Coordinates of C-alpha atoms and ligand atoms in Angstrom, one line a residue:
M1 CA 10.3 -16.2 -15.4
N2 CA 8.5 -16.8 -11.6
E3 CA 5.6 -18.7 -11.6
Q4 CA 5.2 -18.2 -7.6
V5 CA 2.0 -17.0 -6.3
V6 CA 1.4 -14.3 -4.5
L7 CA -2.0 -13.2 -2.8
V8 CA -2.4 -9.3 -3.0
T9 CA -4.8 -8.0 -0.4
G10 CA -6.5 -4.7 -1.1
G11 CA -5.4 -5.4 -4.6
A12 CA -8.3 -3.5 -6.6
G13 CA -7.1 -0.7 -4.7
Y14 CA -4.7 2.2 -6.1
I15 CA -1.3 1.2 -4.7
G16 CA -2.7 -2.6 -5.3
S17 CA -3.5 -2.5 -8.8
H18 CA -0.3 -1.2 -9.7
A19 CA 1.5 -3.9 -7.8
C20 CA -0.6 -6.5 -9.6
V21 CA 0.6 -4.8 -12.7
E22 CA 4.2 -5.0 -11.6
L23 CA 4.0 -8.6 -10.1
L24 CA 2.2 -10.0 -13.4
Q25 CA 4.9 -8.1 -15.5
S26 CA 7.7 -9.8 -13.5
G27 CA 6.1 -13.2 -14.1
Y28 CA 4.2 -13.6 -10.7
R29 CA 0.9 -15.3 -10.9
V30 CA -1.8 -12.6 -8.7
I31 CA -4.6 -13.7 -6.4
V32 CA -6.2 -10.4 -5.1
V33 CA -8.7 -10.7 -2.6
D34 CA -10.2 -7.4 -2.0
N35 CA -13.9 -6.3 -0.5
L36 CA -14.0 -3.4 -3.0
S37 CA -14.9 -1.3 0.1
N38 CA -12.7 1.6 -1.4
S39 CA -12.2 0.9 -5.2
K40 CA -13.8 -0.8 -8.1
I41 CA -13.1 -4.3 -10.4
E42 CA -12.4 -2.2 -13.2
S43 CA -9.5 -1.7 -12.2
L44 CA -8.4 -5.2 -12.1
S45 CA -10.2 -5.3 -15.7
R46 CA -7.4 -2.4 -16.4
V47 CA -4.5 -4.5 -14.8
K48 CA -5.3 -7.4 -17.4
Q49 CA -5.6 -5.0 -19.9
I50 CA -2.1 -3.4 -19.3
T51 CA -0.7 -6.9 -18.9
G52 CA -2.3 -9.0 -21.1
K53 CA -2.5 -11.5 -18.4
T54 CA -4.9 -13.0 -16.6
L55 CA -5.3 -12.7 -12.5
Q56 CA -7.9 -14.7 -10.1
F57 CA -10.1 -12.4 -7.8
Y58 CA -11.9 -13.2 -4.7
Q59 CA -14.3 -10.7 -3.3
A60 CA -13.9 -10.8 0.4
D61 CA -13.2 -9.3 3.9
I62 CA -9.9 -10.0 5.4
R63 CA -11.7 -10.3 8.4
D64 CA -13.6 -13.1 6.9
K65 CA -11.7 -15.5 8.4
K66 CA -13.3 -19.0 6.4
A67 CA -13.5 -17.1 3.3
L68 CA -9.3 -16.6 3.9
A69 CA -9.0 -20.0 4.7
E70 CA -10.7 -21.3 1.7
I71 CA -8.8 -19.3 -0.1
F72 CA -5.5 -20.6 1.2
A73 CA -6.6 -24.0 0.9
K74 CA -7.3 -23.5 -3.1
E75 CA -4.4 -21.8 -3.8
P76 CA -0.7 -23.0 -4.0
I77 CA 0.4 -19.1 -2.1
A78 CA 4.1 -18.1 -1.5
T79 CA 4.1 -14.7 -0.4
V80 CA 1.3 -12.0 0.6
M81 CA 1.5 -8.4 0.0
H82 CA -1.1 -6.8 2.3
F83 CA -2.3 -3.4 1.3
A84 CA -6.2 -4.0 2.4
G85 CA -6.5 -1.4 5.1
L86 CA -8.1 2.1 5.3
K87 CA -6.1 5.0 5.1
A88 CA -7.8 8.0 5.9
V89 CA -6.2 9.9 8.7
G90 CA -9.3 12.4 9.4
E91 CA -11.4 9.5 9.1
S92 CA -9.8 7.4 11.7
C93 CA -9.9 10.1 14.1
E94 CA -14.2 10.5 13.5
Q95 CA -14.3 6.5 13.5
P96 CA -11.5 5.0 16.0
L97 CA -13.0 1.3 15.7
N98 CA -13.8 0.8 12.5
Y99 CA -10.0 1.5 11.7
Y100 CA -8.4 -0.6 14.1
H101 CA -11.1 -3.6 13.0
N102 CA -10.4 -3.3 9.9
N103 CA -6.6 -2.8 9.7
V104 CA -5.8 -4.4 13.1
Y105 CA -7.9 -7.4 13.5
G106 CA -8.2 -7.8 9.9
T107 CA -4.4 -8.3 9.9
L108 CA -4.8 -10.6 13.1
V109 CA -7.4 -12.6 10.8
L110 CA -5.0 -13.1 7.6
T111 CA -1.9 -13.8 9.6
E112 CA -3.7 -16.2 12.1
V113 CA -5.2 -17.8 8.3
M114 CA -1.1 -17.5 7.1
A115 CA 0.5 -19.5 10.1
E116 CA -2.1 -22.2 10.0
A117 CA -1.4 -22.3 5.9
N118 CA 1.8 -22.3 6.6
V119 CA 2.5 -19.4 4.5
K120 CA 5.1 -17.2 6.2
Q121 CA 6.2 -14.5 3.9
L122 CA 4.6 -10.7 4.4
V123 CA 5.4 -7.6 2.7
F124 CA 3.3 -5.0 4.6
S125 CA 2.0 -1.4 3.5
S126 CA 3.0 0.6 6.5
S127 CA 3.4 4.6 6.7
A128 CA 5.3 7.3 7.4
T129 CA 2.6 8.2 9.9
V130 CA 4.1 5.4 12.3
Y131 CA 7.1 7.7 13.3
G132 CA 5.0 10.5 14.7
E133 CA 6.8 13.7 15.2
P134 CA 10.8 13.3 15.4
S135 CA 13.4 15.9 15.7
C136 CA 14.9 15.2 13.0
V137 CA 13.1 15.8 9.4
Q138 CA 15.1 12.9 7.6
Y139 CA 13.7 10.1 9.0
V140 CA 15.3 6.9 9.7
E141 CA 13.7 3.4 10.2
D142 CA 15.4 3.3 13.8
F143 CA 13.8 6.3 15.1
P144 CA 11.6 5.8 18.1
L145 CA 8.1 5.5 17.1
G146 CA 4.8 7.5 18.2
A147 CA 1.6 7.8 15.7
V148 CA -0.5 10.6 16.7
N149 CA -3.6 9.6 15.1
P150 CA -5.6 6.2 14.9
Y151 CA -4.9 5.3 11.2
G152 CA -1.0 5.7 12.1
R153 CA -1.6 3.6 15.3
S154 CA -3.0 1.4 13.6
K155 CA -0.2 0.4 11.5
A156 CA 2.3 1.1 14.2
M157 CA 0.0 -1.7 16.5
I158 CA 0.2 -4.2 13.5
E159 CA 4.4 -3.3 12.9
D160 CA 4.6 -4.5 16.6
I161 CA 2.0 -7.5 16.2
L162 CA 4.9 -9.0 13.2
R163 CA 7.3 -7.9 14.8
D164 CA 5.9 -10.4 17.9
L165 CA 5.4 -13.1 15.9
S166 CA 8.5 -13.0 14.0
V167 CA 10.2 -13.3 18.1
A168 CA 8.1 -15.7 18.8
D169 CA 9.6 -18.2 16.1
K170 CA 13.3 -17.9 17.6
H171 CA 11.6 -18.8 20.7
I172 CA 10.2 -22.1 18.8
Q173 CA 12.9 -22.5 16.8
T174 CA 10.7 -23.3 13.9
K175 CA 11.7 -24.6 10.4
S176 CA 9.6 -22.5 8.6
P177 CA 10.3 -18.7 10.4
W178 CA 8.3 -15.7 9.6
K179 CA 9.9 -13.3 6.8
I180 CA 8.6 -10.3 6.8
A181 CA 9.0 -6.5 5.3
L182 CA 7.5 -3.5 6.8
L183 CA 7.3 -1.1 4.4
R184 CA 6.9 2.3 5.0
Y185 CA 5.3 4.6 2.6
F186 CA 6.1 8.1 2.2
N187 CA 4.1 10.1 -0.3
P188 CA 2.7 8.1 -3.0
I189 CA 1.5 9.7 -6.0
G190 CA 1.3 9.4 -10.0
A191 CA 0.1 6.6 -11.8
H192 CA 0.7 3.9 -14.5
E193 CA 2.6 5.5 -17.9
S194 CA -0.5 4.1 -19.6
G195 CA -3.0 6.3 -17.7
M196 CA -5.2 3.1 -17.6
I197 CA -4.8 2.9 -13.8
G198 CA -4.4 5.4 -10.7
E199 CA -5.9 6.9 -8.0
D200 CA -9.7 7.4 -7.3
P201 CA -10.6 9.1 -4.5
N202 CA -14.2 8.6 -3.4
G203 CA -15.7 12.4 -2.7
I204 CA -13.6 14.6 -2.2
P205 CA -9.6 14.1 -2.4
N206 CA -8.0 14.7 1.1
N207 CA -4.5 14.1 -0.4
L208 CA -2.8 17.3 -2.0
M209 CA -1.9 15.3 -5.3
P210 CA -5.3 14.3 -6.7
Y211 CA -7.1 17.3 -5.4
V212 CA -4.5 19.5 -7.8
S213 CA -5.5 17.0 -10.5
Q214 CA -9.2 17.6 -9.6
V215 CA -9.0 21.5 -9.9
A216 CA -6.8 21.3 -13.1
I217 CA -9.6 19.7 -14.8
G218 CA -12.4 21.6 -13.8
K219 CA -13.5 19.2 -11.2
L220 CA -13.3 21.6 -8.4
E221 CA -12.7 25.2 -8.3
Q222 CA -9.4 25.7 -5.4
L223 CA -7.2 24.1 -3.9
A224 CA -6.7 25.2 -0.4
V225 CA -3.3 25.4 0.5
F226 CA -2.8 24.5 4.4
G227 CA -0.5 27.1 5.8
D228 CA 2.2 29.5 4.3
D229 CA 4.0 30.2 7.7
Y230 CA 5.7 27.1 8.3
P231 CA 9.8 27.2 8.9
T232 CA 10.3 25.7 5.7
R233 CA 11.9 27.2 2.2
D234 CA 8.9 28.4 0.8
G235 CA 6.8 28.7 4.0
T236 CA 4.7 25.5 2.9
G237 CA 4.4 21.8 4.1
I238 CA 7.4 20.2 2.6
R239 CA 6.8 16.1 1.8
D240 CA 8.6 13.2 0.3
Y241 CA 6.5 12.1 -2.9
I242 CA 7.1 9.1 -4.5
H243 CA 6.0 7.9 -7.8
V244 CA 3.7 4.9 -7.2
V245 CA 5.4 2.5 -9.9
D246 CA 8.9 3.4 -7.7
L247 CA 7.1 1.9 -4.9
V248 CA 5.3 -1.5 -6.0
K249 CA 9.0 -2.1 -7.6
G250 CA 10.1 -1.7 -4.1
H251 CA 7.8 -4.3 -3.1
I252 CA 8.7 -6.8 -5.8
K253 CA 13.0 -6.4 -4.3
A254 CA 11.4 -6.7 -1.2
I255 CA 10.1 -10.1 -1.9
D256 CA 13.5 -11.2 -3.4
A257 CA 15.2 -9.7 0.1
L258 CA 12.9 -12.1 1.5
E259 CA 14.3 -15.1 -0.1
S260 CA 17.6 -13.8 0.2
E261 CA 20.2 -15.5 2.1
K262 CA 19.8 -12.4 4.5
F263 CA 16.5 -13.3 5.4
S264 CA 17.1 -17.3 5.8
L265 CA 16.6 -17.4 9.2
G266 CA 13.7 -15.7 9.1
G267 CA 13.1 -11.7 10.1
C268 CA 10.8 -9.0 10.2
K269 CA 12.4 -5.7 9.1
A270 CA 11.2 -2.0 8.6
Y271 CA 12.6 -0.2 5.3
N272 CA 11.7 3.2 4.5
L273 CA 10.3 3.9 0.6
G274 CA 10.9 7.5 -0.1
A275 CA 13.2 9.5 -2.5
G276 CA 15.1 10.9 0.1
R277 CA 13.8 14.5 -0.8
G278 CA 11.5 17.0 -0.1
C279 CA 8.6 19.1 -2.1
S280 CA 6.3 21.8 -0.7
V281 CA 3.5 22.2 -1.9
L282 CA 4.1 25.3 -3.8
E283 CA 6.9 23.4 -6.0
I284 CA 4.4 20.5 -6.1
I285 CA 1.8 23.4 -8.1
S286 CA 4.4 24.8 -9.8
A287 CA 5.5 21.4 -11.6
F288 CA 2.1 21.1 -12.5
E289 CA 1.5 24.1 -14.0
R290 CA 4.7 23.6 -16.0
V291 CA 4.4 20.0 -17.0
T292 CA 0.6 20.3 -17.9
G293 CA 0.3 23.9 -19.0
R294 CA -2.8 24.0 -16.8
K295 CA -3.7 26.7 -14.5
V296 CA -4.0 25.9 -10.8
N297 CA -6.5 27.5 -8.7
Y298 CA -5.2 28.0 -5.4
R299 CA -5.7 29.7 -2.2
V300 CA -3.9 30.4 1.1
A301 CA -5.9 28.7 4.0
P302 CA -5.0 28.2 7.9
R303 CA -2.8 25.1 8.5
R304 CA -4.6 21.7 9.0
A305 CA -4.5 20.4 12.5
G306 CA -1.8 17.7 13.2
D307 CA 0.4 18.6 9.7
L308 CA 4.2 18.5 10.5
A309 CA 5.9 21.3 8.8
E310 CA 8.5 19.0 7.0
F311 CA 9.7 15.7 6.9
F312 CA 11.5 13.0 4.4
A313 CA 12.8 9.2 3.9
N314 CA 16.3 8.5 4.6
P315 CA 15.8 5.4 1.9
E316 CA 19.7 4.3 2.2
L317 CA 18.5 0.8 3.9
A318 CA 16.3 0.1 1.4
L319 CA 19.2 0.5 -1.4
K320 CA 21.5 -1.3 0.7
E321 CA 19.4 -3.8 1.8
L322 CA 16.7 -4.2 -1.4
N323 CA 18.8 -2.9 -3.8
W324 CA 15.9 0.0 -4.0
K325 CA 15.9 3.7 -5.3
V326 CA 13.4 5.3 -6.8
E327 CA 14.1 6.0 -10.6
K328 CA 11.1 8.6 -11.5
N329 CA 11.5 12.6 -10.7
L330 CA 8.9 14.8 -10.2
D331 CA 7.9 15.9 -13.5
D332 CA 7.1 11.9 -14.2
M333 CA 4.5 11.7 -11.2
V334 CA 3.1 15.2 -12.0
A335 CA 2.8 14.1 -15.9
D336 CA 1.7 10.7 -15.1
T337 CA -1.2 11.9 -12.5
W338 CA -2.2 14.0 -15.3
N339 CA -2.4 11.3 -18.2
W340 CA -4.7 9.4 -15.6
Q341 CA -6.9 12.2 -14.7
S342 CA -7.1 13.7 -18.3
K343 CA -7.9 10.1 -19.6
N344 CA -10.5 9.6 -16.8
P345 CA -12.4 12.3 -15.9
Q346 CA -14.8 10.7 -13.3
G347 CA -12.0 8.1 -12.2
Y348 CA -13.4 4.1 -13.1
V349 CA -16.8 5.4 -13.4
Ligands
LIG401 P1 -7.2 2.0 -1.7 O1 -7.9 2.4 -0.4 O2 -6.9 2.4 -2.6 O3 -6.8 0.6 -1.5 C1 -7.0 -0.3 -0.7 C2 -7.7 -1.8 -0.8 O4 -8.2 -2.4 0.0 C3 -9.1 -1.2 -1.6 O5 -9.3 -2.0 -2.8 C4 -10.1 -1.5 -0.3 O6 -11.5 -1.8 -1.1 C5 -9.6 -2.7 0.0 N1 -9.8 -3.1 1.7 C6 -9.9 -2.8 2.4 N2 -10.2 -2.9 3.7 C7 -10.4 -4.1 3.7 C8 -10.9 -5.4 4.3 N3 -11.1 -5.7 5.1 N4 -10.7 -6.9 3.4 C9 -10.6 -6.5 2.1 N5 -10.3 -5.5 1.3 C10 -10.3 -4.3 1.6 O7 -5.3 2.4 -0.6 P2 -3.9 2.7 -1.1 O8 -4.1 3.8 -1.3 O9 -3.8 1.7 -2.4 O10 -3.2 2.1 0.0 C11 -3.0 0.2 0.0 C12 -2.0 0.4 1.7 O11 -0.6 1.1 1.4 C13 -3.0 1.2 2.6 O12 -3.3 -0.1 3.8 C14 -2.8 2.3 2.8 O13 -3.1 2.2 4.6 C15 -1.2 2.0 2.7 N6 -0.7 3.4 2.6 C16 -1.4 3.9 1.8 C17 -0.5 5.3 1.4 C18 -1.2 6.4 0.6 O14 -0.8 7.6 0.8 N7 -2.2 6.4 -0.4 C19 0.4 5.6 2.3 C20 1.1 4.9 3.6 C21 0.7 3.9 3.6
LIG402 N1 -2.2 20.0 1.5 C1 -2.8 21.2 1.1 N2 -4.2 21.2 1.0 C2 -4.7 20.0 0.7 C3 -3.9 18.7 0.8 C4 -3.0 19.0 1.4 O1 -2.0 22.2 1.3 O2 -6.0 20.0 0.2 C5 -1.0 19.8 1.9 C6 -0.9 19.4 3.3 O3 -0.7 20.1 4.2 C7 1.1 18.6 3.6 C8 1.2 18.3 1.7 O4 -0.1 19.1 1.5 O5 1.8 19.9 3.7 C9 0.4 16.6 1.8 O6 -0.8 16.6 2.5 P1 -1.6 15.2 1.9 O7 -2.5 15.0 2.8 O8 -1.6 14.7 0.5 O9 -0.2 14.1 2.6 P2 0.1 13.9 4.1 O10 -0.5 14.8 5.0 O11 -0.4 12.6 4.4 O12 1.5 13.9 4.3

């Protein structure tokens, strides 16, 4: 068993809570820092119930340097998994300063404290949104970046900052170099198979899968399918959906890689975490109806501004260097989403 201590920022959130389960089940000790701005503490009680293990929770904002420094002084942290951030594209266009302050400044404070504590192993939640609009729909890590909204740009800026940190090491030839994995997520959906933790969006969901499941359970009346005139196989948008449990397993593999010979001299490297195949909106609806036996009431609506027709990951680098690939299929993602939604129709409340 692994007694290494991992600090999980944003650990009470959707992906972070699943990461806590996976870390605890892999034998890590877990410390969570979360300001609960978009999550409930109940998620962490559920993590403890699922795993039968305990974790340390600090309610703090990652921008609060003093609070973070105290945690690093007290706890023997070896690695940071950095999930804390704001994530809604539309909201980021309305509140860009809030997004840059929370995501970019928050990461600056975190990495400053890490450097001062000489903790230099970091797994960062990046996003496929950093790619912008490449001409090829299967994204490879070395495609040029070009995010098109403040949320995506905040992730791209953080990637730049982390790459700069790693390059600076080479100039000063430090003995403990930064080891950083930038994990570019495609479209995480699904929930832990227990149905005890899952995605609990505030208000009306922006993303497809929580919207579909809230229509199926009767909380929302009708799904709007944003456009059926895209140049795709059925006219609706195509995305690379990935089960959240597969996604967090990728994070454990990233820690393994950062501790391997490959990163012995340090480095900062980006990896796509996706399935490598796309599903259309209509395919999601039909899988949902088939797997759950529930009808999904929908209508076709105009395209949503800023949406691309189709993109999905090329996940070969993650397979080659992290020894990771997805194990779950669309039916698993739908079944686990529904299990969570039907057991928790009001989320964690
Ligand atoms: P989430 O909102 O459920 O979780 C984020 C957590 O961070 C929340 O618990 C929130 O309270 C906390 N938080 C936010 N700002 C904080 C701050 N300043 N200090 C302390 N805690 C703070 O989101 P999620 O879906 O779990 O996403 C986790 C990460 O993955 C985010 O960085 C997000 O941008 C990234 N990501 C998510 C998706 C997705 O579709 N869910 C896709 C790509 C990347
Ligand atoms: N989508 C939709 N109706 C919704 C939400 C999303 O038709 O209510 C479509 C959207 O246009 C895209 C796909 O579903 O083609 C995935 O959208 P989501 O917001 O979940 O992810 P992202 O846009 O970040 O890829």
